[in-house]
PDB file of C-alpha atoms in Angstrom:
ATOM      1  CA  MET A   1     100.758  35.101 140.648  1.00  0.00           C
ATOM      2  CA  LYS A   2     103.999  34.582 138.683  1.00  0.00           C
ATOM      3  CA  ILE A   3     102.079  34.348 135.408  1.00  0.00           C
ATOM      4  CA  ARG A   4     100.298  37.648 136.073  1.00  0.00           C
ATOM      5  CA  SER A   5     103.666  39.302 136.880  1.00  0.00           C
ATOM      6  CA  LEU A   6     105.195  37.970 133.674  1.00  0.00           C
ATOM      7  CA  ILE A   7     102.245  39.249 131.658  1.00  0.00           C
ATOM      8  CA  THR A   8     102.545  42.670 133.332  1.00  0.00           C
ATOM      9  CA  VAL A   9     106.298  42.810 132.649  1.00  0.00           C
ATOM     10  CA  ALA A  10     105.717  41.755 129.024  1.00  0.00           C
ATOM     11  CA  ALA A  11     102.975  44.356 128.626  1.00  0.00           C
ATOM     12  CA  LEU A  12     105.198  47.087 130.094  1.00  0.00           C
ATOM     13  CA  ALA A  13     108.068  46.084 127.795  1.00  0.00           C
ATOM     14  CA  ALA A  14     105.767  46.135 124.756  1.00  0.00           C
ATOM     15  CA  SER A  15     104.377  49.508 125.818  1.00  0.00           C
ATOM     16  CA  SER A  16     107.887  50.901 126.224  1.00  0.00           C
ATOM     17  CA  LEU A  17     108.930  49.578 122.809  1.00  0.00           C
ATOM     18  CA  ALA A  18     105.815  51.041 121.155  1.00  0.00           C
ATOM     19  CA  SER A  19     106.523  54.383 122.810  1.00  0.00           C
ATOM     20  CA  THR A  20     110.135  54.329 121.606  1.00  0.00           C
ATOM     21  CA  VAL A  21     109.129  53.434 118.060  1.00  0.00           C
ATOM     22  CA  ALA A  22     106.407  56.088 117.989  1.00  0.00           C
ATOM     23  CA  SER A  23     108.823  58.777 119.161  1.00  0.00           C
ATOM     24  CA  ALA A  24     111.702  57.941 116.804  1.00  0.00           C
ATOM     25  CA  ASP A  25     111.316  61.213 114.895  1.00  0.00           C
ATOM     26  CA  ILE A  26     114.499  62.805 113.493  1.00  0.00           C
ATOM     27  CA  GLY A  27     112.863  66.228 113.995  1.00  0.00           C
ATOM     28  CA  PHE A  28     112.402  69.322 111.835  1.00  0.00           C
ATOM     29  CA  PHE A  29     115.954  70.569 112.306  1.00  0.00           C
ATOM     30  CA  ALA A  30     117.428  67.346 110.912  1.00  0.00           C
ATOM     31  CA  ALA A  31     114.790  67.241 108.153  1.00  0.00           C
ATOM     32  CA  VAL A  32     115.739  70.770 107.055  1.00  0.00           C
ATOM     33  CA  GLN A  33     119.440  69.895 106.886  1.00  0.00           C
ATOM     34  CA  LEU A  34     118.926  66.520 105.184  1.00  0.00           C
ATOM     35  CA  SER A  35     116.600  68.080 102.600  1.00  0.00           C
ATOM     36  CA  ARG A  36     119.129  70.788 101.807  1.00  0.00           C
ATOM     37  CA  ASN A  37     121.864  68.177 101.491  1.00  0.00           C
ATOM     38  CA  ALA A  38     119.686  66.081  99.163  1.00  0.00           C
ATOM     39  CA  VAL A  39     119.257  68.966  96.681  1.00  0.00           C
ATOM     40  CA  PRO A  40     122.205  71.293  97.404  1.00  0.00           C
ATOM     41  CA  GLU A  41     121.850  73.583  94.382  1.00  0.00           C
ATOM     42  CA  SER A  42     118.312  74.635  95.387  1.00  0.00           C
ATOM     43  CA  THR A  43     116.596  76.867  97.936  1.00  0.00           C
ATOM     44  CA  LEU A  44     114.391  75.337 100.627  1.00  0.00           C
ATOM     45  CA  LEU A  45     110.927  76.884 100.905  1.00  0.00           C
ATOM     46  CA  SER A  46     108.943  74.314 102.904  1.00  0.00           C
ATOM     47  CA  VAL A  47     109.155  71.191 105.045  1.00  0.00           C
ATOM     48  CA  GLU A  48     106.239  69.156 106.341  1.00  0.00           C
ATOM     49  CA  THR A  49     105.627  65.864 108.068  1.00  0.00           C
ATOM     50  CA  ARG A  50     102.853  63.575 106.895  1.00  0.00           C
ATOM     51  CA  ILE A  51     101.902  59.968 106.297  1.00  0.00           C
ATOM     52  CA  ARG A  52     102.656  58.619 102.821  1.00  0.00           C
ATOM     53  CA  ASN A  53     101.801  55.015 101.983  1.00  0.00           C
ATOM     54  CA  GLY A  54     101.471  54.221 105.685  1.00  0.00           C
ATOM     55  CA  ILE A  55     104.882  55.686 106.598  1.00  0.00           C
ATOM     56  CA  TRP A  56     105.586  58.938 108.440  1.00  0.00           C
ATOM     57  CA  VAL A  57     107.813  61.076 106.225  1.00  0.00           C
ATOM     58  CA  TYR A  58     109.236  64.555 105.917  1.00  0.00           C
ATOM     59  CA  GLU A  59     108.703  66.194 102.537  1.00  0.00           C
ATOM     60  CA  ALA A  60     110.447  69.376 101.495  1.00  0.00           C
ATOM     61  CA  ASP A  61     110.046  71.729  98.546  1.00  0.00           C
ATOM     62  CA  LEU A  62     113.248  73.160  97.116  1.00  0.00           C
ATOM     63  CA  TYR A  63     113.512  75.324  93.991  1.00  0.00           C
ATOM     64  CA  ASN A  64     116.330  76.018  91.565  1.00  0.00           C
ATOM     65  CA  ASP A  65     117.525  79.625  91.144  1.00  0.00           C
ATOM     66  CA  ALA A  66     115.324  80.205  88.087  1.00  0.00           C
ATOM     67  CA  ALA A  67     112.273  78.844  89.966  1.00  0.00           C
ATOM     68  CA  THR A  68     111.578  76.562  87.021  1.00  0.00           C
ATOM     69  CA  LEU A  69     112.170  73.272  88.867  1.00  0.00           C
ATOM     70  CA  LYS A  70     110.807  72.057  92.192  1.00  0.00           C
ATOM     71  CA  SER A  71     112.549  69.150  93.900  1.00  0.00           C
ATOM     72  CA  THR A  72     110.756  67.280  96.662  1.00  0.00           C
ATOM     73  CA  PRO A  73     112.903  64.965  98.730  1.00  0.00           C
ATOM     74  CA  ARG A  74     110.899  62.505 100.826  1.00  0.00           C
ATOM     75  CA  LEU A  75     112.678  61.355 103.997  1.00  0.00           C
ATOM     76  CA  ASN A  76     111.770  58.570 106.395  1.00  0.00           C
ATOM     77  CA  ARG A  77     110.756  60.457 109.548  1.00  0.00           C
ATOM     78  CA  ASP A  78     112.286  57.846 111.865  1.00  0.00           C
ATOM     79  CA  THR A  79     115.651  57.361 110.155  1.00  0.00           C
ATOM     80  CA  GLY A  80     116.169  60.353 107.851  1.00  0.00           C
ATOM     81  CA  ALA A  81     116.835  57.997 104.942  1.00  0.00           C
ATOM     82  CA  ILE A  82     115.882  59.404 101.544  1.00  0.00           C
ATOM     83  CA  ILE A  83     112.926  57.470 100.173  1.00  0.00           C
ATOM     84  CA  GLN A  84     112.823  59.366  96.891  1.00  0.00           C
ATOM     85  CA  ILE A  85     113.362  62.770  95.293  1.00  0.00           C
ATOM     86  CA  GLU A  86     110.746  64.004  92.844  1.00  0.00           C
ATOM     87  CA  THR A  87     111.640  66.805  90.443  1.00  0.00           C
ATOM     88  CA  ASP A  88     108.931  68.634  88.516  1.00  0.00           C
ATOM     89  CA  ALA A  89     108.753  71.711  86.333  1.00  0.00           C
ATOM     90  CA  THR A  90     106.878  74.610  87.900  1.00  0.00           C
ATOM     91  CA  ASP A  91     104.019  76.316  86.081  1.00  0.00           C
ATOM     92  CA  ALA A  92     104.082  80.070  85.446  1.00  0.00           C
ATOM     93  CA  GLU A  93     102.005  80.923  88.536  1.00  0.00           C
ATOM     94  CA  GLU A  94     104.143  78.864  90.922  1.00  0.00           C
ATOM     95  CA  ALA A  95     107.354  80.194  89.343  1.00  0.00           C
ATOM     96  CA  ALA A  96     106.132  83.789  89.816  1.00  0.00           C
ATOM     97  CA  GLN A  97     105.308  83.142  93.493  1.00  0.00           C
ATOM     98  CA  VAL A  98     108.716  81.581  94.107  1.00  0.00           C
ATOM     99  CA  GLN A  99     110.523  84.407  92.270  1.00  0.00           C
ATOM    100  CA  ALA A 100     108.711  86.945  94.468  1.00  0.00           C
ATOM    101  CA  ILE A 101     110.037  85.127  97.550  1.00  0.00           C
ATOM    102  CA  PHE A 102     113.532  84.896  96.033  1.00  0.00           C
ATOM    103  CA  ALA A 103     113.481  88.662  95.407  1.00  0.00           C
ATOM    104  CA  LEU A 104     113.104  89.229  99.172  1.00  0.00           C
ATOM    105  CA  LEU A 105     115.486  86.531 100.439  1.00  0.00           C
ATOM    106  CA  ASP A 106     118.392  88.963 100.846  1.00  0.00           C
ATOM    107  CA  THR A 107     116.344  90.869 103.439  1.00  0.00           C
ATOM    108  CA  ALA A 108     115.901  87.793 105.674  1.00  0.00           C
ATOM    109  CA  THR A 109     117.951  87.786 108.851  1.00  0.00           C
ATOM    110  CA  ILE A 110     116.730  84.421 110.148  1.00  0.00           C
ATOM    111  CA  ASP A 111     116.699  80.952 108.613  1.00  0.00           C
ATOM    112  CA  PHE A 112     114.353  77.958 108.846  1.00  0.00           C
ATOM    113  CA  MET A 113     116.089  76.728 111.997  1.00  0.00           C
ATOM    114  CA  ASP A 114     115.610  80.056 113.781  1.00  0.00           C
ATOM    115  CA  ALA A 115     112.028  80.433 112.567  1.00  0.00           C
ATOM    116  CA  ILE A 116     111.027  76.940 113.706  1.00  0.00           C
ATOM    117  CA  GLU A 117     112.507  77.588 117.141  1.00  0.00           C
ATOM    118  CA  ILE A 118     110.674  80.939 117.435  1.00  0.00           C
ATOM    119  CA  ALA A 119     107.377  79.459 116.203  1.00  0.00           C
ATOM    120  CA  ASN A 120     107.655  76.451 118.541  1.00  0.00           C
ATOM    121  CA  GLY A 121     108.189  78.813 121.467  1.00  0.00           C
ATOM    122  CA  ALA A 122     105.233  81.009 120.499  1.00  0.00           C
ATOM    123  CA  ALA A 123     102.995  77.972 119.959  1.00  0.00           C
ATOM    124  CA  GLN A 124     104.315  76.372 123.167  1.00  0.00           C
ATOM    125  CA  GLN A 125     104.856  73.172 121.206  1.00  0.00           C
ATOM    126  CA  GLU A 126     107.875  71.050 120.401  1.00  0.00           C
ATOM    127  CA  SER A 127     107.286  70.256 116.760  1.00  0.00           C
ATOM    128  CA  ALA A 128     105.439  71.763 113.822  1.00  0.00           C
ATOM    129  CA  GLU A 129     103.523  69.820 111.212  1.00  0.00           C
ATOM    130  CA  ARG A 130     104.731  72.166 108.474  1.00  0.00           C
ATOM    131  CA  ALA A 131     107.036  75.159 108.098  1.00  0.00           C
ATOM    132  CA  LYS A 132     107.196  77.220 104.938  1.00  0.00           C
ATOM    133  CA  LEU A 133     108.607  80.502 103.704  1.00  0.00           C
ATOM    134  CA  GLU A 134     106.064  82.742 102.003  1.00  0.00           C
ATOM    135  CA  ILE A 135     104.936  86.311 101.568  1.00  0.00           C
ATOM    136  CA  GLU A 136     102.262  87.081 104.161  1.00  0.00           C
ATOM    137  CA  HIS A 137     100.526  90.458 103.683  1.00  0.00           C
ATOM    138  CA  GLY A 138     103.611  91.775 101.881  1.00  0.00           C
ATOM    139  CA  ILE A 139     106.008  90.481 104.548  1.00  0.00           C
ATOM    140  CA  LEU A 140     108.503  87.678 103.959  1.00  0.00           C
ATOM    141  CA  ALA A 141     107.521  85.237 106.687  1.00  0.00           C
ATOM    142  CA  PHE A 142     107.993  81.700 107.882  1.00  0.00           C
ATOM    143  CA  GLN A 143     104.673  80.032 108.621  1.00  0.00           C
ATOM    144  CA  GLY A 144     104.594  77.264 111.221  1.00  0.00           C
ATOM    145  CA  ASP A 145     101.518  75.041 111.195  1.00  0.00           C
ATOM    146  CA  TYR A 146     100.833  72.639 114.064  1.00  0.00           C
ATOM    147  CA  PHE A 147      98.718  69.507 114.350  1.00  0.00           C
ATOM    148  CA  ASP A 148      96.264  71.287 116.673  1.00  0.00           C
ATOM    149  CA  VAL A 149      95.624  73.892 113.877  1.00  0.00           C
ATOM    150  CA  THR A 150      97.729  76.576 115.562  1.00  0.00           C
ATOM    151  CA  GLN A 151      99.476  78.765 112.994  1.00  0.00           C
ATOM    152  CA  ILE A 152     102.433  80.981 113.857  1.00  0.00           C
ATOM    153  CA  ASP A 153     103.925  83.420 111.341  1.00  0.00           C
ATOM    154  CA  VAL A 154     107.464  84.658 111.981  1.00  0.00           C
ATOM    155  CA  ASP A 155     108.805  87.738 110.189  1.00  0.00           C
ATOM    156  CA  ALA A 156     111.900  86.596 108.265  1.00  0.00           C
ATOM    157  CA  VAL A 157     113.509  90.042 108.644  1.00  0.00           C
ATOM    158  CA  THR A 158     112.896  90.855 112.312  1.00  0.00           C
ATOM    159  CA  GLY A 159     112.324  87.368 113.758  1.00  0.00           C
ATOM    160  CA  GLY A 160     109.190  88.677 115.466  1.00  0.00           C
ATOM    161  CA  VAL A 161     105.904  86.789 115.610  1.00  0.00           C
ATOM    162  CA  ILE A 162     103.335  88.364 113.299  1.00  0.00           C
ATOM    163  CA  PRO A 163      99.970  88.751 115.061  1.00  0.00           C
ATOM    164  CA  HIS A 164      96.927  87.319 113.303  1.00  0.00           C
ATOM    165  CA  HIS A 165      93.800  89.395 112.779  1.00  0.00           C
ATOM    166  CA  GLY A 166      91.777  89.657 115.960  1.00  0.00           C
ATOM    167  CA  GLU A 167      94.759  89.112 118.265  1.00  0.00           C
ATOM    168  CA  GLY A 168      95.792  91.747 120.783  1.00  0.00           C
TER     169      GLY A 168
END
């Protein structure tokens, strides 16, 4: 009987440790701030969480003012440590898309932090898979994508959730 109890206690301890390790996510809010700090002279347009080389990471896309360079800091999702920062030149199409977003940035009244909070509430979820700033049907919007394929668009000017086609 003592052996079975010890095995049960060991199994519960292992289960608790696995749960703690699995939930050691710094979160989107920290990922946004750490990404901005990693490339301070750039504008953040997206953050996503994904597995890279067997490790959960946050990756962000930040652009310089001319939209000619994209920097992508990769952060360890559990610790927030910077794994690497890639910097690449943008092509003409990507630069044009980014410049169109930049042209509307002064109209935004909410930031990534606000948009993620609004999208999480609308999706009734705690954490998005990806959040990005884009132009959606002519509207500057933050798009929140979730692991269950839910997508929530938040108007960057009003902070309102933008209904998708077919929604009431």
